[in-house]
Coordinates of N, CA, C and O in Angstrom, one line a residue:
M208 N 5.1 11.2 4.3 CA 5.8 10.3 3.6 C 6.7 11.0 2.5 O 7.8 10.4 2.3
P209 N 6.4 12.1 2.0 CA 7.3 12.8 1.1 C 8.8 12.9 1.7 O 9.8 12.8 1.1
M210 N 8.9 13.3 3.0 CA 10.1 13.5 3.6 C 11.0 12.1 3.8 O 12.1 12.1 3.4
T211 N 10.1 11.1 4.1 CA 10.8 9.8 4.1 C 11.4 9.4 2.8 O 12.6 8.8 2.7
R212 N 10.5 9.6 1.8 CA 10.9 9.2 0.5 C 12.1 10.0 0.0 O 13.2 9.6 -0.6
R213 N 12.2 11.3 0.4 CA 13.4 12.2 0.1 C 14.6 11.7 0.8 O 15.8 11.7 0.2
V214 N 14.4 11.5 2.2 CA 15.6 11.3 3.0 C 16.2 9.9 2.8 O 17.4 9.7 2.7
I215 N 15.3 8.9 2.9 CA 16.0 7.5 2.8 C 15.7 6.8 1.5 O 16.3 5.8 1.2
G216 N 14.9 7.5 0.7 CA 14.8 6.9 -0.6 C 13.6 6.1 -0.9 O 12.9 5.5 0.0
E217 N 13.1 6.1 -2.2 CA 11.8 5.4 -2.5 C 12.0 3.9 -2.4 O 11.0 3.2 -2.1
N218 N 13.2 3.4 -2.6 CA 13.5 1.9 -2.6 C 13.9 1.3 -1.2 O 14.1 0.2 -1.1
H219 N 13.9 2.2 -0.2 CA 14.3 1.7 1.2 C 13.2 0.9 1.7 O 12.0 1.2 1.7
E220 N 13.6 -0.1 2.5 CA 12.6 -1.0 3.1 C 11.7 -0.2 4.0 O 10.5 -0.4 4.1
G221 N 12.2 0.8 4.7 CA 11.5 1.6 5.6 C 10.5 2.3 4.9 O 9.2 2.5 5.4
T222 N 10.7 2.9 3.8 CA 9.7 3.6 3.0 C 8.7 2.7 2.5 O 7.4 3.1 2.5
L223 N 9.0 1.5 2.1 CA 8.0 0.5 1.6 C 7.1 0.2 2.8 O 5.8 0.2 2.6
K224 N 7.6 0.0 4.0 CA 6.7 -0.3 5.1 C 5.8 0.8 5.5 O 4.7 0.6 5.8
I225 N 6.3 2.0 5.4 CA 5.5 3.2 5.7 C 4.4 3.4 4.7 O 3.2 3.6 5.1
R226 N 4.7 3.1 3.5 CA 3.7 3.2 2.4 C 2.6 2.2 2.6 O 1.4 2.4 2.4
W227 N 3.0 0.9 3.0 CA 2.2 -0.2 3.2 C 1.2 0.1 4.4 O 0.1 0.0 4.3
T228 N 1.8 0.6 5.5 CA 1.0 1.0 6.7 C 0.0 2.0 6.3 O -1.1 2.0 6.8
Y229 N 0.4 3.1 5.6 CA -0.5 4.2 5.2 C -1.7 3.6 4.5 O -2.9 4.0 4.8
A230 N -1.4 2.8 3.5 CA -2.5 2.3 2.6 C -3.4 1.4 3.6 O -4.7 1.4 3.4
E231 N -2.9 0.6 4.4 CA -3.6 -0.3 5.2 C -4.6 0.6 6.2 O -5.7 0.3 6.4
T232 N -4.0 1.7 6.7 CA -4.8 2.5 7.6 C -6.0 3.2 6.8 O -7.1 3.3 7.4
L233 N -5.7 3.5 5.6 CA -6.7 4.2 4.7 C -7.8 3.2 4.5 O -9.0 3.6 4.9
Y234 N -7.6 2.1 4.0 CA -8.7 1.1 3.6 C -9.3 0.5 4.8 O -10.6 0.1 4.7
K235 N -8.7 0.4 5.9 CA -9.3 -0.4 7.2 C -10.1 0.7 7.9 O -10.9 0.2 8.8
D236 N -10.1 1.9 7.7 CA -10.8 2.9 8.5 C -12.3 2.7 8.1 O -12.7 2.8 7.0
P237 N -13.1 2.5 9.2 CA -14.6 2.3 8.9 C -15.3 3.4 8.3 O -16.3 3.3 7.7
D238 N -14.6 4.7 8.4 CA -15.2 5.9 7.8 C -14.5 6.2 6.4 O -14.7 7.3 6.0
A239 N -13.7 5.3 5.9 CA -13.0 5.5 4.7 C -13.9 5.8 3.6 O -15.0 5.2 3.3
T240 N -13.6 6.9 2.8 CA -14.4 7.2 1.5 C -13.9 6.4 0.5 O -12.9 5.6 0.5
L241 N -14.7 6.5 -0.7 CA -14.2 5.8 -1.9 C -12.8 6.4 -2.4 O -12.0 5.5 -2.8
D242 N -12.8 7.5 -2.2 CA -11.4 8.2 -2.5 C -10.3 7.7 -1.7 O -9.2 7.4 -2.2
D243 N -10.5 7.4 -0.4 CA -9.6 6.8 0.5 C -9.2 5.4 0.0 O -8.1 5.0 0.0
L244 N -10.3 4.7 -0.3 CA -10.0 3.3 -0.7 C -9.2 3.2 -2.1 O -8.3 2.5 -2.3
R245 N -9.5 4.2 -3.0 CA -8.8 4.2 -4.3 C -7.3 4.7 -4.0 O -6.4 4.2 -4.6
E246 N -7.1 5.6 -3.1 CA -5.8 6.1 -2.7 C -5.0 4.9 -2.2 O -3.9 4.7 -2.4
A247 N -5.6 4.0 -1.3 CA -4.9 2.9 -0.7 C -4.6 2.0 -1.9 O -3.4 1.4 -1.8
M248 N -5.4 1.7 -2.7 CA -5.1 0.8 -3.9 C -3.9 1.4 -4.7 O -3.1 0.6 -5.1
T249 N -4.0 2.7 -5.1 CA -2.9 3.3 -5.9 C -1.6 3.1 -5.1 O -0.6 2.8 -5.7
T250 N -1.6 3.4 -3.8 CA -0.4 3.3 -3.0 C 0.2 1.9 -3.1 O 1.4 1.7 -3.3
L251 N -0.7 0.9 -2.9 CA -0.2 -0.4 -2.8 C 0.2 -0.8 -4.3 O 1.2 -1.6 -4.4
E252 N -0.5 -0.5 -5.2 CA -0.1 -0.8 -6.6 C 1.2 -0.2 -7.1 O 2.0 -0.9 -7.8
E253 N 1.6 1.0 -6.6 CA 2.8 1.5 -6.8 C 4.0 0.9 -6.0 O 5.1 0.8 -6.4
T254 N 3.7 0.5 -4.8 CA 4.6 0.0 -3.8 C 5.0 -1.5 -4.1 O 6.1 -1.9 -3.9
A255 N 4.0 -2.3 -4.5 CA 4.3 -3.8 -4.7 C 5.4 -4.0 -5.7 O 6.3 -4.8 -5.4
P256 N 5.5 -3.4 -6.9 CA 6.5 -3.7 -7.8 C 7.9 -3.3 -7.4 O 8.9 -3.9 -7.6
I257 N 8.0 -2.0 -6.7 CA 9.1 -1.6 -6.0 C 9.7 -2.6 -5.1 O 10.8 -3.1 -5.1
S258 N 8.8 -3.1 -4.2 CA 9.1 -4.1 -3.2 C 9.6 -5.4 -3.8 O 10.7 -5.9 -3.4
R259 N 8.9 -5.9 -4.9 CA 9.4 -7.1 -5.6 C 10.8 -6.8 -6.2 O 11.6 -7.8 -6.1
R260 N 11.0 -5.8 -6.7 CA 12.3 -5.4 -7.4 C 13.5 -5.3 -6.4 O 14.5 -5.8 -6.6
V261 N 13.1 -4.7 -5.3 CA 14.2 -4.4 -4.4 C 14.4 -5.5 -3.4 O 15.6 -5.9 -3.0
L262 N 13.3 -6.1 -2.9 CA 13.4 -7.1 -1.8 C 13.3 -8.5 -2.3 O 13.7 -9.4 -1.7
G263 N 12.6 -8.7 -3.4 CA 12.3 -10.0 -4.0 C 11.0 -10.3 -3.7 O 10.3 -10.1 -2.7
S264 N 10.5 -11.3 -4.5 CA 8.9 -11.6 -4.3 C 8.7 -12.5 -3.1 O 7.5 -12.6 -2.6
A265 N 9.7 -13.1 -2.6 CA 9.6 -14.1 -1.4 C 9.7 -13.3 -0.1 O 9.6 -13.9 1.0
H266 N 10.1 -12.1 -0.1 CA 10.5 -11.3 1.1 C 9.1 -11.0 1.8 O 8.1 -10.8 1.2
P267 N 9.1 -11.2 3.2 CA 7.9 -11.0 4.0 C 7.3 -9.6 3.8 O 6.0 -9.5 3.8
V268 N 8.0 -8.6 3.5 CA 7.4 -7.2 3.3 C 6.7 -7.3 1.9 O 5.5 -6.9 1.9
T269 N 7.3 -7.8 0.9 CA 6.6 -7.9 -0.4 C 5.4 -8.8 -0.3 O 4.3 -8.4 -0.8
E270 N 5.5 -9.9 0.4 CA 4.2 -10.8 0.5 C 3.2 -10.0 1.2 O 2.0 -10.1 0.9
G271 N 3.5 -9.4 2.3 CA 2.6 -8.5 3.1 C 1.9 -7.4 2.2 O 0.7 -7.3 2.4
I272 N 2.7 -6.7 1.4 CA 2.1 -5.7 0.6 C 1.2 -6.3 -0.5 O 0.1 -5.7 -0.7
E273 N 1.6 -7.4 -1.0 CA 0.7 -8.0 -2.0 C -0.6 -8.6 -1.4 O -1.7 -8.6 -2.0
D274 N -0.5 -9.1 -0.2 CA -1.6 -9.6 0.5 C -2.5 -8.4 0.8 O -3.8 -8.4 0.7
E275 N -2.0 -7.3 1.3 CA -2.7 -6.1 1.6 C -3.4 -5.6 0.3 O -4.5 -5.1 0.4
L276 N -2.8 -5.6 -0.8 CA -3.3 -5.2 -2.1 C -4.5 -6.1 -2.4 O -5.7 -5.5 -2.8
R277 N -4.6 -7.3 -2.2 CA -5.8 -8.2 -2.4 C -6.9 -7.7 -1.5 O -8.1 -7.7 -1.9
H278 N -6.6 -7.6 -0.2 CA -7.7 -7.2 0.7 C -8.2 -5.8 0.3 O -9.5 -5.5 0.4
A279 N -7.4 -4.8 0.0 CA -7.8 -3.4 -0.3 C -8.7 -3.6 -1.6 O -9.7 -2.9 -1.7
L280 N -8.3 -4.3 -2.5 CA -9.1 -4.6 -3.8 C -10.5 -5.0 -3.4 O -11.6 -4.5 -3.9
A281 N -10.6 -6.0 -2.4 CA -11.8 -6.6 -2.0 C -12.7 -5.5 -1.3 O -13.9 -5.5 -1.6
A282 N -12.0 -4.7 -0.5 CA -12.8 -3.6 0.2 C -13.3 -2.6 -0.8 O -14.5 -2.1 -0.7
L283 N -12.5 -2.3 -1.7 CA -13.0 -1.3 -2.8 C -14.1 -1.9 -3.6 O -15.1 -1.2 -3.8
R284 N -14.0 -3.1 -4.0 CA -15.1 -3.8 -4.9 C -16.3 -3.8 -4.0 O -17.4 -3.6 -4.6
A285 N -16.3 -4.1 -2.8 CA -17.4 -4.3 -1.9 C -18.1 -2.9 -1.8 O -19.3 -2.8 -1.8
R286 N -17.3 -1.9 -1.6 CA -17.9 -0.5 -1.4 C -18.5 0.0 -2.7 O -19.5 0.6 -2.7
E287 N -17.8 -0.3 -3.8 CA -18.3 0.1 -5.2 C -19.7 -0.6 -5.4 O -20.6 0.0 -6.2
S288 N -19.9 -1.8 -5.0 CA -21.0 -2.5 -5.3 C -22.2 -2.2 -4.4 O -23.3 -2.7 -4.6
S289 N -21.9 -1.5 -3.3 CA -23.0 -1.2 -2.3 C -23.7 0.1 -2.6 O -23.4 0.8 -3.4

């Protein structure tokens, strides 16, 4: 991701989608560690406001990132309580 962020920029829709996919892959992995789940949350928490600012809150990418954030939070809470 660092190269993508450097080449096309932090605010590019492609960068936002890559970060979204990265976070989703981390937290949906059945072998994900707590650190993986936390990294997924951090990535989505950083990406959501950028997406809202750049694309708008009604954009499908923004809505998808925010939905993924809710799912990742639920996965993290479930893991922390087990």
